[in-house]
XYZ file of C-alpha atoms in Angstrom:
326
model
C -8.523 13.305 8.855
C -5.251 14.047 7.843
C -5.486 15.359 4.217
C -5.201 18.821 6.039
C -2.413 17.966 8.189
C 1.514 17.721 8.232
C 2.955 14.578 8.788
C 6.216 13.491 11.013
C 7.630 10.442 10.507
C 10.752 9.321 12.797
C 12.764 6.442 12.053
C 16.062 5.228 13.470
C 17.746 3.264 16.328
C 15.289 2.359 19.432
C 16.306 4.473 22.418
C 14.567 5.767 25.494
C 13.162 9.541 25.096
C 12.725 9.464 21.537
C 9.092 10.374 21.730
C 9.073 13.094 24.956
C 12.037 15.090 22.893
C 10.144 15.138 19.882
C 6.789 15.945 21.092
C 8.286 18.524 23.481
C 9.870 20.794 20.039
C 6.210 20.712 19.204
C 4.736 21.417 21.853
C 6.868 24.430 22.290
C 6.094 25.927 18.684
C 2.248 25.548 19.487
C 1.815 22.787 17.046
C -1.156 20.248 18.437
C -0.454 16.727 17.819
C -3.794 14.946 16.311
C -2.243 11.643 15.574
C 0.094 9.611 17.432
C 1.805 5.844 16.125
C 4.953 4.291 16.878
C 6.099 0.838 16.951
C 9.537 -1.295 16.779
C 10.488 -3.680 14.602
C 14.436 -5.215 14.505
C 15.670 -2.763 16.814
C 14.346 -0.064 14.252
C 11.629 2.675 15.757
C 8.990 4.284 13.532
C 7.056 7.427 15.296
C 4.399 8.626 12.661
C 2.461 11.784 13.747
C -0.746 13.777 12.170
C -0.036 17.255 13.330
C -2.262 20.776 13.010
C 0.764 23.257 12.024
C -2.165 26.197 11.268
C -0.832 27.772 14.812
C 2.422 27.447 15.274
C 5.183 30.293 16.172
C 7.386 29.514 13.446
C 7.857 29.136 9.891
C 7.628 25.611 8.002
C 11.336 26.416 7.359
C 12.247 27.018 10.148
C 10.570 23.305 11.949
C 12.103 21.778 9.285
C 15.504 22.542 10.283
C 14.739 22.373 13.999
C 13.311 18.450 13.370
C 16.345 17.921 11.325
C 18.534 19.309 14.173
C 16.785 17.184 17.041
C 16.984 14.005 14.580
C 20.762 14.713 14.139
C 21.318 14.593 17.512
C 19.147 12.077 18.776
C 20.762 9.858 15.799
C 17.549 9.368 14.058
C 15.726 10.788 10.753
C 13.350 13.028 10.696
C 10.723 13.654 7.588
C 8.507 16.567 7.887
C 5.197 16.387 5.060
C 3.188 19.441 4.931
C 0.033 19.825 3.260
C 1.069 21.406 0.130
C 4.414 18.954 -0.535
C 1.653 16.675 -1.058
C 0.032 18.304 -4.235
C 2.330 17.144 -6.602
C 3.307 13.722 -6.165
C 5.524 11.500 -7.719
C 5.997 7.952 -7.929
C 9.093 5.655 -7.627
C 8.563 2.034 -9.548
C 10.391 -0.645 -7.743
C 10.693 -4.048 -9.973
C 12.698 -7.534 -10.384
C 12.440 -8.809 -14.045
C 8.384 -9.245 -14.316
C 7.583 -6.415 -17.081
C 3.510 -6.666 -16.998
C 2.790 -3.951 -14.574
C 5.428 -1.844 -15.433
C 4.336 -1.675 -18.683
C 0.487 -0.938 -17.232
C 1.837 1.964 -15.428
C 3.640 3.646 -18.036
C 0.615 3.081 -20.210
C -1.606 4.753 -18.426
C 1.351 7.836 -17.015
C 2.164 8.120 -21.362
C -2.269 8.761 -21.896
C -2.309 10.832 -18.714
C -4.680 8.952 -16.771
C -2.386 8.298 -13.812
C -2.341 11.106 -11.972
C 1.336 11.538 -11.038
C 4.915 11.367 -12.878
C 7.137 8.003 -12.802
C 10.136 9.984 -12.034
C 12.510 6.627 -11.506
C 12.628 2.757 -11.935
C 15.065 1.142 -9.730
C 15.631 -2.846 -9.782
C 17.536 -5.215 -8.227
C 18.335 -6.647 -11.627
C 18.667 -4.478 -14.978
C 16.313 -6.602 -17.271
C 13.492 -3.715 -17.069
C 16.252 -0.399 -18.143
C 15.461 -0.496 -21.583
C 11.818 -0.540 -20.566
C 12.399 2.720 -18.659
C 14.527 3.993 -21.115
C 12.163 3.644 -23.654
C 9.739 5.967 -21.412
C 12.567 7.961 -20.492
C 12.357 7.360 -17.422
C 15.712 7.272 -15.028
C 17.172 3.324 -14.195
C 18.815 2.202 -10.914
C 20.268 -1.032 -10.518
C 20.704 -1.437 -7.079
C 21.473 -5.262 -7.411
C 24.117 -7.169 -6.733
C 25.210 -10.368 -9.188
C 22.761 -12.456 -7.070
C 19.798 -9.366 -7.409
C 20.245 -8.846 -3.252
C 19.950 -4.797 -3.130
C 21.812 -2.395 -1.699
C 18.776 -0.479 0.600
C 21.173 2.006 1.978
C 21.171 3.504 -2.179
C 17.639 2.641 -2.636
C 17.003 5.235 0.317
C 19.197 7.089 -1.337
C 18.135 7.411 -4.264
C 13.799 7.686 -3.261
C 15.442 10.611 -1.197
C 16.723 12.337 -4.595
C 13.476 12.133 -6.238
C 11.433 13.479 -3.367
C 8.830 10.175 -3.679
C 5.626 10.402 -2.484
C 4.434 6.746 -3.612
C 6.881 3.996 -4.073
C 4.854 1.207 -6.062
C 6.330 -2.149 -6.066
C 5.817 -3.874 -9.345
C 7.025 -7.674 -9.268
C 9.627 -6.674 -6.885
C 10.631 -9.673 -5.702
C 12.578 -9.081 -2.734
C 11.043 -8.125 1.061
C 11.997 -4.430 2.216
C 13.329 -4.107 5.552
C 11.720 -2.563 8.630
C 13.949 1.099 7.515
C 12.447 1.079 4.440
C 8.518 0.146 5.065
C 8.643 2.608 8.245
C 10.141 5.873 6.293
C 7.084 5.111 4.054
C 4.551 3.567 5.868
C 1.072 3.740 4.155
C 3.121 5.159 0.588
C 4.312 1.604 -0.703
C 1.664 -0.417 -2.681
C 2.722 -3.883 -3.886
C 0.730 -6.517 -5.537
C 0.527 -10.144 -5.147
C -0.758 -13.154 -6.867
C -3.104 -14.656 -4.545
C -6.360 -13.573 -3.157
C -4.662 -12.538 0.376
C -4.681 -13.551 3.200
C -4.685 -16.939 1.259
C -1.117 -17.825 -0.143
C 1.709 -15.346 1.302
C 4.586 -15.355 0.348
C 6.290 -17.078 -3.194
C 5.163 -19.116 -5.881
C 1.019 -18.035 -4.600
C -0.261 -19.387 -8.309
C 1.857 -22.788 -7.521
C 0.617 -22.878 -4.067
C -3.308 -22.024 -5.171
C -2.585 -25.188 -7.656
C -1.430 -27.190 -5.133
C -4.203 -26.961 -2.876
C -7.134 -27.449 -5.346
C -8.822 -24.127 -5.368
C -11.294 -23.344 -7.818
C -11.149 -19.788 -7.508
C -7.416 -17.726 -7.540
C -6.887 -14.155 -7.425
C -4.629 -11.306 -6.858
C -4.545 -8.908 -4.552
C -3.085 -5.124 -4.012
C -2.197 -3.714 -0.903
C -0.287 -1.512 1.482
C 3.127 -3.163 2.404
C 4.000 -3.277 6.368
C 7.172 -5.096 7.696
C 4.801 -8.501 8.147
C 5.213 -10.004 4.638
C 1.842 -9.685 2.479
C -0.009 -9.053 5.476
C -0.425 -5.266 4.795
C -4.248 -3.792 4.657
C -6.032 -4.625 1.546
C -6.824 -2.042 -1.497
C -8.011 -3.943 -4.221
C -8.357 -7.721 -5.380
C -9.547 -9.660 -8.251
C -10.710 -13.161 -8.613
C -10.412 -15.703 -11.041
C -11.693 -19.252 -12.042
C -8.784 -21.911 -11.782
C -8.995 -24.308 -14.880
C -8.955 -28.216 -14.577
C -5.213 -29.279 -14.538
C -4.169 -25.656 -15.275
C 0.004 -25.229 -14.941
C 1.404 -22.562 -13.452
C 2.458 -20.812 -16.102
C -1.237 -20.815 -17.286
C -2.690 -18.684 -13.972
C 0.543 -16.576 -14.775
C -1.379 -15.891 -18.132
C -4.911 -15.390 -16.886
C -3.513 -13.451 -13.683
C -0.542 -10.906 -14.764
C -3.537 -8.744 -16.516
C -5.321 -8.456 -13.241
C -2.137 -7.795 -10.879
C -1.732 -4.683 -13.392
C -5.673 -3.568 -12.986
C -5.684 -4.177 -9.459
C -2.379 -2.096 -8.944
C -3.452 0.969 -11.499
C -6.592 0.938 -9.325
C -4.565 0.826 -5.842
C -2.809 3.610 -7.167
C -5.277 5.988 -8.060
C -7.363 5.643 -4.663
C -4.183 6.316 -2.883
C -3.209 9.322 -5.521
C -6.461 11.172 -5.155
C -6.765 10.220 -1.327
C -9.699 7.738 -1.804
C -8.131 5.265 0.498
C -7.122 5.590 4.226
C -5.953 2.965 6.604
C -7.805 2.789 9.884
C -6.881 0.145 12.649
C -4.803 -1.965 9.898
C -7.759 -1.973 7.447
C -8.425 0.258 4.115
C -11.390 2.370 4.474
C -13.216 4.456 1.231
C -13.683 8.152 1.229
C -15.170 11.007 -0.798
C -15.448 8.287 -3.617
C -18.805 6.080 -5.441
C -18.460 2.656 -4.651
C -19.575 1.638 -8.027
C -16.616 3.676 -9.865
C -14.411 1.748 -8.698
C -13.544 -2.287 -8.361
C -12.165 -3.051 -5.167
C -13.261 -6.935 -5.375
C -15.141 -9.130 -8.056
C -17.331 -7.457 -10.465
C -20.448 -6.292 -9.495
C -22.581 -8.564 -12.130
C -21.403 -11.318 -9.683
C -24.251 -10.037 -6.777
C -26.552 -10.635 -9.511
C -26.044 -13.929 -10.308
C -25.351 -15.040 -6.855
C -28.888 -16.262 -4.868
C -30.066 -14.575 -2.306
C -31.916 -17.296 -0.474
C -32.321 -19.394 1.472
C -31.177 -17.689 4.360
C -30.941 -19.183 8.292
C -33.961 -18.402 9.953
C -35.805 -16.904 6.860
C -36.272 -19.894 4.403
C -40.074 -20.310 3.215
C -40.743 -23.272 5.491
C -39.726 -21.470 8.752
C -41.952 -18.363 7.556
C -44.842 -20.573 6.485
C -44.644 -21.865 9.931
C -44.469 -18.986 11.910
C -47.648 -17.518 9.329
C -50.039 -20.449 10.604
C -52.271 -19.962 13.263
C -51.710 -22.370 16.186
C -54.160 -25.767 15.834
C -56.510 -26.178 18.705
C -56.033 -28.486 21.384
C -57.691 -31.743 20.888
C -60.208 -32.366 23.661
């Protein structure tokens, strides 16, 4: 539904009247509001709107500096996303010091099978620069000594490049409710668990600790609850006897990168949508693509007995009833 139409996002201080003034510009430039969502989180409000712009009595210049008008007065920022800014999109690579799916995604931007252009790395520790620099790609620290970033910079800086997608890559640090809600649905981060089982840090030490047999990893869209955002992609593993945790760290970093690369292209070529906080398929063959275990797995798997339909029941239900003895 709204591949074909512009998007609003509002984000600032919570205060009375935010939505009536907004909704009232529109309404006054003839511009029909499809899709409505707000919420507040920490004092912070996000208003996200699907609007039909085909209409309205102005130019897409000229909205744009009316929204950014309103926002400056009503002390909040507005971000206005037509149709065509989203042709071209580029991506913004958040990490920590974990190199694996960095590395994945550069592979795959350097043979041209990504889709978009890496146009920055920023970290909150400078391990991963020469890793950037080696695809020429530009590096922000935005790390202090301890790796706590600086968010008002890494707004900042996602501003200068114009992102479309920020992709978080083993960044190990939770983004506020200002960041998530300026980019709600456009951050992807993946995590080492098969969610909603182990949240949270350490998920391979946790997944040892309580005995599974089978671990995972999962991609998905981040919203300010922490690895609780709707589900993209996951793959599943078998846990070894006694493995360490450095061990699932072996067997699992190649899968966070697959599971991310294929995150990222559904979103890229608009395969994915979110839809009452789950991800929902379109325009796309389930079978080329992966979103869980491979599909060899439904063939091995048995299909019977089933509750209600096991032979015995049906045998029974087959027989004619015995005649009353006299």
């Amino acid at each position: 539904m709204t591949r074909h139409l512009t998007e609003i996002t509002v984000v600032g201080e919570d205060d009375t009247g935010l939505i009536a003034e907004v909704t009232s510009l529109l309404f006054e430039r003839s511009i029909n509001i499809e899709d409505l969502d707000q919420a507040v989180r920490e004092g912070v409000f996000r208003m996200t709107m699907h609007v039909d712009t085909d209409d309205m009595v102005c130019t897409q210049a000229k909205l744009r500096e009316d929204l950014k008008e309103l926002g400056e007065e009503l002390g909040v920022d507005v971000q206005v996303r037509f149709p065509a800014d989203r042709e071209t999109q580029s991506i913004a690579v958040l990490v920590t010091k974990e190199s694996h799916c960095l590395e994945a995604i550069f592979e795959a931007w350097a043979s041209g099978d990504l889709g978009a252009d890496v146009e920055v790395v920023i970290g909150n520790h400078s391990d991963l620069q020469p890793l950037a620099e080696a695809y020429d790609v530009p590096f922000h620290d935005i790390g202090d000594e301890k790796g706590t970033p600086d968010e008002d910079e890494l707004l900042d800086v996602l501003a200068e490049y114009d992102t479309d997608l920020v992709v978080l890559a083993r960044y190990m640090r939770i983004l506020s409710p200002d960041v998530v809600f300026r980019y709600e649905n456009r951050i992807i981060n993946v995590h080492p668990s098969l969610l909603p089982s182990f949240p949270g840090a350490s998920a391979y030490m946790q997944a040892i600790e309580e005995g599974v047999r089978i671990a995972g990893v999962t991609a998905h869209y981040v919203t300010t609850d922490l690895d609780q955002g709707p589900i993209i992609t996951q793959r599943a593993f078998n846990v070894p006897d006694d493995a360490t945790e450095e061990e699932l760290q072996q067997i699992g970093q190649p899968l966070e990168a697959e599971a991310l690369l294929e995150a990222i292209d559904l979103h890229l070529n608009d395969n994915v949508a979110v839809h009452r906080g789950r991800t929902e398929l379109r325009d796309v063959d389930e079978s080329e693509v992966q979103l869980g275990a491979p599909g060899e797995l439904d063939d091995i798997n048995p299909d019977r007995p089933i509750d209600g339909l096991g032979d015995f029941v049906a045998e029974q239900e087959s027989e004619p009833e015995a005649e009353a003895d006299d």
